[in-house]
Amino acid sequence: MIMHLAALFLAIIVSPLFVSSSQIEQIGSNQNDPDAAKLRISQLESVLEETTQKVKEREKLIQDAESQILDLHSASYSFESGLPLVQERISELEEEVKLLWAALRTANFDLHVLEDKARDAERQVKATAFEVKQMTEVVTEQWIQVQHLEQMKEFNNRRNHVPSRCTLLKLMSDIRWEVKNALSQLRSLWAAVTKYHHQLQGFIKHEMERNQITSALANSEVVFFMASALITFPVFGAWLLFSA
């Protein structure tokens, strides 16, 4: 670009001089004729005026070229002075991109960990529900066996009963025996229910504490209520079944 401006500058300076010299030589060829001399003077004045105009135009072009050179120097300096800032900003952006990639990888890893924990918790809940169901079936089966034994005993007592004239003492003795037998059965049943109730409370509390979702609810009131419900509902259902 600078070489192009230099060549333009040289052409601006030389071309008016070259044109003026050729015209002067052409006019000076008729110096012996007076009319030709006047014509020559007029032509010289015209050439001078034309040359002056061209010189002014060339000066304007020179000024424009110098202004362009200054603008180019200024732009070059601005570019060179701003280049370190651009490089610094590029480095900052590259560092930010690296940090974002690192944060994205960390977030993906945390997401996989949470998904694994959720799957483990779901498996634990299913296992706990299956064990509770098995214990409920065992309690229900034992309650049904107790009812069968009670019915068989009552049937045998009725079958072996022989109507006779009973005294008040025998009647009181039979009533006392029946009450004692009933109380003994109730104690046995209550002991079995209490035993299973305590075992079921420990099992429910242990399984709830293993799960992060239900560990916050593993207090004594909630555990007691769940164990009571798991024992009471099957017993009540069996009682309704046999009473019908």
Coordinates of C-alpha atoms in Angstrom, one line a residue:
M1 CA 0.0 0.0 0.0
I2 CA 2.8 2.5 0.9
M3 CA 4.7 1.6 -2.4
H4 CA 1.5 2.3 -4.4
L5 CA 1.1 5.7 -2.8
A6 CA 4.8 6.5 -3.5
A7 CA 4.3 5.7 -7.2
L8 CA 1.2 7.8 -7.3
F9 CA 3.1 10.7 -5.7
L10 CA 5.9 10.5 -8.3
A11 CA 3.3 10.5 -11.1
I12 CA 1.6 13.5 -9.7
I13 CA 4.9 15.5 -9.6
V14 CA 6.3 14.5 -13.0
S15 CA 3.3 14.5 -15.3
P16 CA 2.6 18.3 -15.2
L17 CA 6.2 19.1 -16.0
F18 CA 6.3 16.6 -18.9
V19 CA 3.1 18.1 -20.4
S20 CA 4.3 21.7 -20.0
S21 CA 7.8 21.0 -21.6
S22 CA 6.2 19.4 -24.7
Q23 CA 3.8 22.2 -25.2
I24 CA 6.5 24.9 -24.8
E25 CA 8.7 23.1 -27.4
Q26 CA 5.8 23.0 -29.8
I27 CA 5.1 26.8 -29.3
G28 CA 8.8 27.8 -29.6
S29 CA 9.1 26.5 -33.1
N30 CA 7.6 29.7 -34.6
Q31 CA 9.6 32.5 -32.9
N32 CA 10.2 34.6 -36.2
D33 CA 6.5 35.4 -36.8
P34 CA 4.9 38.4 -34.8
D35 CA 1.5 36.9 -34.9
A36 CA 2.9 33.6 -34.0
A37 CA 4.6 35.3 -31.1
K38 CA 1.3 36.7 -29.8
L39 CA -0.3 33.4 -30.3
R40 CA 2.6 31.8 -28.5
I41 CA 2.2 34.1 -25.5
S42 CA -1.5 33.3 -25.3
Q43 CA -0.8 29.7 -25.6
L44 CA 1.9 30.0 -22.9
E45 CA -0.5 31.8 -20.6
S46 CA -3.1 29.0 -21.2
V47 CA -0.5 26.4 -20.6
L48 CA 0.6 28.2 -17.4
E49 CA -2.9 28.4 -16.2
E50 CA -3.6 24.7 -17.0
T51 CA -0.3 23.7 -15.4
T52 CA -1.1 25.8 -12.3
Q53 CA -4.6 24.1 -12.1
K54 CA -3.0 20.6 -12.5
V55 CA -0.4 21.5 -9.8
K56 CA -3.2 22.5 -7.4
E57 CA -5.0 19.2 -8.2
R58 CA -1.8 17.3 -7.7
E59 CA -1.3 19.1 -4.4
K60 CA -4.8 18.1 -3.3
L61 CA -4.0 14.5 -4.3
I62 CA -0.8 14.7 -2.4
Q63 CA -2.6 15.9 0.7
D64 CA -5.1 13.1 0.4
A65 CA -2.3 10.6 0.0
E66 CA -0.5 11.9 3.0
S67 CA -3.8 11.8 5.0
Q68 CA -4.3 8.2 3.9
I69 CA -0.7 7.4 5.0
L70 CA -1.3 8.9 8.4
D71 CA -4.6 7.0 8.7
L72 CA -2.8 3.8 7.8
H73 CA -0.1 4.4 10.3
S74 CA -2.7 5.2 13.0
A75 CA -4.7 2.1 12.2
S76 CA -1.6 0.0 12.2
Y77 CA -0.6 1.4 15.6
S78 CA -4.1 0.9 17.0
F79 CA -4.2 -2.7 15.8
E80 CA -0.7 -3.4 17.2
S81 CA -1.5 -1.8 20.5
G82 CA -4.9 -3.5 20.8
L83 CA -3.6 -7.0 19.9
P84 CA -2.4 -7.9 23.4
L85 CA -5.8 -7.0 24.8
V86 CA -7.5 -9.2 22.2
Q87 CA -5.1 -12.1 23.0
E88 CA -5.8 -11.6 26.8
R89 CA -9.5 -11.7 26.2
I90 CA -9.2 -14.8 24.1
S91 CA -7.2 -16.5 26.9
E92 CA -9.9 -15.4 29.4
L93 CA -12.7 -16.9 27.2
E94 CA -10.8 -20.1 26.8
E95 CA -10.3 -20.4 30.5
E96 CA -14.1 -19.8 31.1
V97 CA -14.9 -22.5 28.6
K98 CA -12.6 -24.9 30.4
L99 CA -14.3 -24.1 33.7
L100 CA -17.7 -24.6 32.1
W101 CA -16.7 -28.0 30.8
A102 CA -15.4 -29.0 34.2
A103 CA -18.7 -27.9 35.8
L104 CA -20.7 -29.8 33.2
R105 CA -18.7 -33.0 33.9
T106 CA -19.2 -32.6 37.6
A107 CA -22.9 -32.1 37.2
N108 CA -23.2 -35.2 35.0
F109 CA -21.3 -37.2 37.6
D110 CA -23.6 -36.0 40.4
L111 CA -26.6 -36.8 38.3
H112 CA -25.4 -40.4 37.8
V113 CA -24.8 -40.7 41.5
L114 CA -28.3 -39.5 42.3
E115 CA -29.8 -41.9 39.8
D116 CA -27.9 -44.8 41.4
K117 CA -29.1 -43.8 44.9
A118 CA -32.7 -43.5 43.7
R119 CA -32.5 -47.0 42.2
D120 CA -31.0 -48.4 45.4
A121 CA -33.7 -46.8 47.5
E122 CA -36.4 -48.2 45.2
R123 CA -34.9 -51.7 45.5
Q124 CA -34.8 -51.3 49.3
V125 CA -38.4 -50.2 49.5
K126 CA -39.5 -53.2 47.4
A127 CA -37.5 -55.6 49.6
T128 CA -39.0 -54.1 52.8
A129 CA -42.5 -54.3 51.4
F130 CA -41.9 -58.0 50.4
E131 CA -40.6 -58.9 53.9
V132 CA -43.5 -57.1 55.6
K133 CA -46.0 -58.9 53.4
Q134 CA -44.3 -62.3 54.3
M135 CA -44.6 -61.4 58.1
T136 CA -48.2 -60.4 57.6
E137 CA -49.0 -63.7 56.0
V138 CA -47.3 -65.6 58.8
V139 CA -49.2 -63.7 61.5
T140 CA -52.5 -64.3 59.6
E141 CA -51.8 -68.0 59.2
Q142 CA -51.0 -68.4 62.9
W143 CA -54.2 -66.5 63.9
I144 CA -56.2 -68.8 61.6
Q145 CA -54.6 -71.9 63.3
V146 CA -55.6 -70.5 66.7
Q147 CA -59.2 -70.0 65.6
H148 CA -59.3 -73.6 64.2
L149 CA -58.0 -74.9 67.5
E150 CA -60.6 -73.0 69.4
Q151 CA -63.4 -74.3 67.2
M152 CA -62.1 -77.9 67.5
K153 CA -61.9 -77.6 71.2
E154 CA -65.4 -76.1 71.5
F155 CA -66.7 -78.9 69.2
N156 CA -65.1 -81.6 71.3
N157 CA -66.5 -80.1 74.5
R158 CA -70.0 -80.0 73.0
R159 CA -69.7 -83.6 71.7
N160 CA -68.5 -85.0 75.0
H161 CA -71.0 -83.1 77.0
V162 CA -73.6 -85.5 78.6
P163 CA -76.8 -83.7 79.9
S164 CA -77.2 -84.5 83.6
R165 CA -78.4 -82.9 86.8
C166 CA -75.6 -80.6 87.8
T167 CA -75.2 -78.9 91.2
L168 CA -74.3 -75.3 91.7
L169 CA -70.8 -76.3 92.8
K170 CA -70.1 -78.2 89.6
L171 CA -71.5 -75.3 87.6
M172 CA -69.2 -72.8 89.4
S173 CA -66.2 -75.2 88.9
D174 CA -66.9 -75.5 85.2
I175 CA -67.3 -71.8 84.8
R176 CA -64.0 -71.2 86.7
W177 CA -62.2 -73.7 84.5
E178 CA -63.6 -72.1 81.3
V179 CA -62.6 -68.6 82.5
K180 CA -59.2 -69.8 83.5
N181 CA -58.7 -71.6 80.2
A182 CA -59.9 -68.5 78.3
L183 CA -57.5 -66.3 80.3
S184 CA -54.7 -68.7 79.6
Q185 CA -55.4 -68.6 75.9
L186 CA -55.7 -64.8 75.9
R187 CA -52.3 -64.5 77.7
S188 CA -50.7 -66.8 75.2
L189 CA -52.2 -64.9 72.4
W190 CA -51.2 -61.6 73.9
A191 CA -47.6 -62.8 74.5
A192 CA -47.4 -63.9 70.9
V193 CA -48.8 -60.7 69.6
T194 CA -46.5 -58.6 71.8
K195 CA -43.5 -60.7 70.7
Y196 CA -44.3 -60.2 67.0
H197 CA -45.1 -56.6 67.6
H198 CA -41.7 -55.8 69.2
Q199 CA -39.9 -57.8 66.5
L200 CA -41.9 -56.1 63.8
Q201 CA -41.2 -52.6 65.3
G202 CA -37.4 -53.4 65.2
F203 CA -37.6 -54.6 61.7
I204 CA -39.6 -51.7 60.4
K205 CA -37.4 -49.1 62.2
H206 CA -34.2 -50.8 60.8
E207 CA -35.6 -50.8 57.2
M208 CA -36.8 -47.2 57.4
E209 CA -33.4 -46.0 58.7
R210 CA -31.6 -47.7 55.8
N211 CA -33.6 -45.7 53.3
Q212 CA -32.7 -42.0 53.0
I213 CA -36.3 -41.1 52.1
T214 CA -38.0 -42.7 55.1
S215 CA -35.2 -42.3 57.7
A216 CA -36.6 -38.9 58.8
L217 CA -39.9 -40.6 59.7
A218 CA -38.3 -43.5 61.7
N219 CA -39.5 -42.3 65.1
S220 CA -41.1 -44.4 67.8
E221 CA -44.7 -43.2 67.2
V222 CA -44.7 -43.9 63.5
V223 CA -43.0 -47.3 63.9
F224 CA -45.4 -48.3 66.6
F225 CA -48.4 -47.3 64.5
M226 CA -47.1 -49.2 61.4
A227 CA -46.4 -52.4 63.4
S228 CA -49.8 -52.2 65.1
A229 CA -51.5 -51.7 61.8
L230 CA -49.7 -54.7 60.1
I231 CA -50.8 -57.0 63.0
T232 CA -54.3 -55.6 63.6
F233 CA -55.5 -55.5 60.0
P234 CA -54.9 -59.2 59.2
V235 CA -56.3 -60.3 62.6
F236 CA -59.4 -58.1 62.1
G237 CA -59.8 -59.4 58.6
A238 CA -59.6 -63.0 59.7
W239 CA -62.1 -62.4 62.5
L240 CA -64.5 -60.9 60.0
L241 CA -64.0 -63.8 57.7
F242 CA -64.7 -66.5 60.4
S243 CA -67.5 -64.5 62.0
A244 CA -69.3 -64.3 58.7

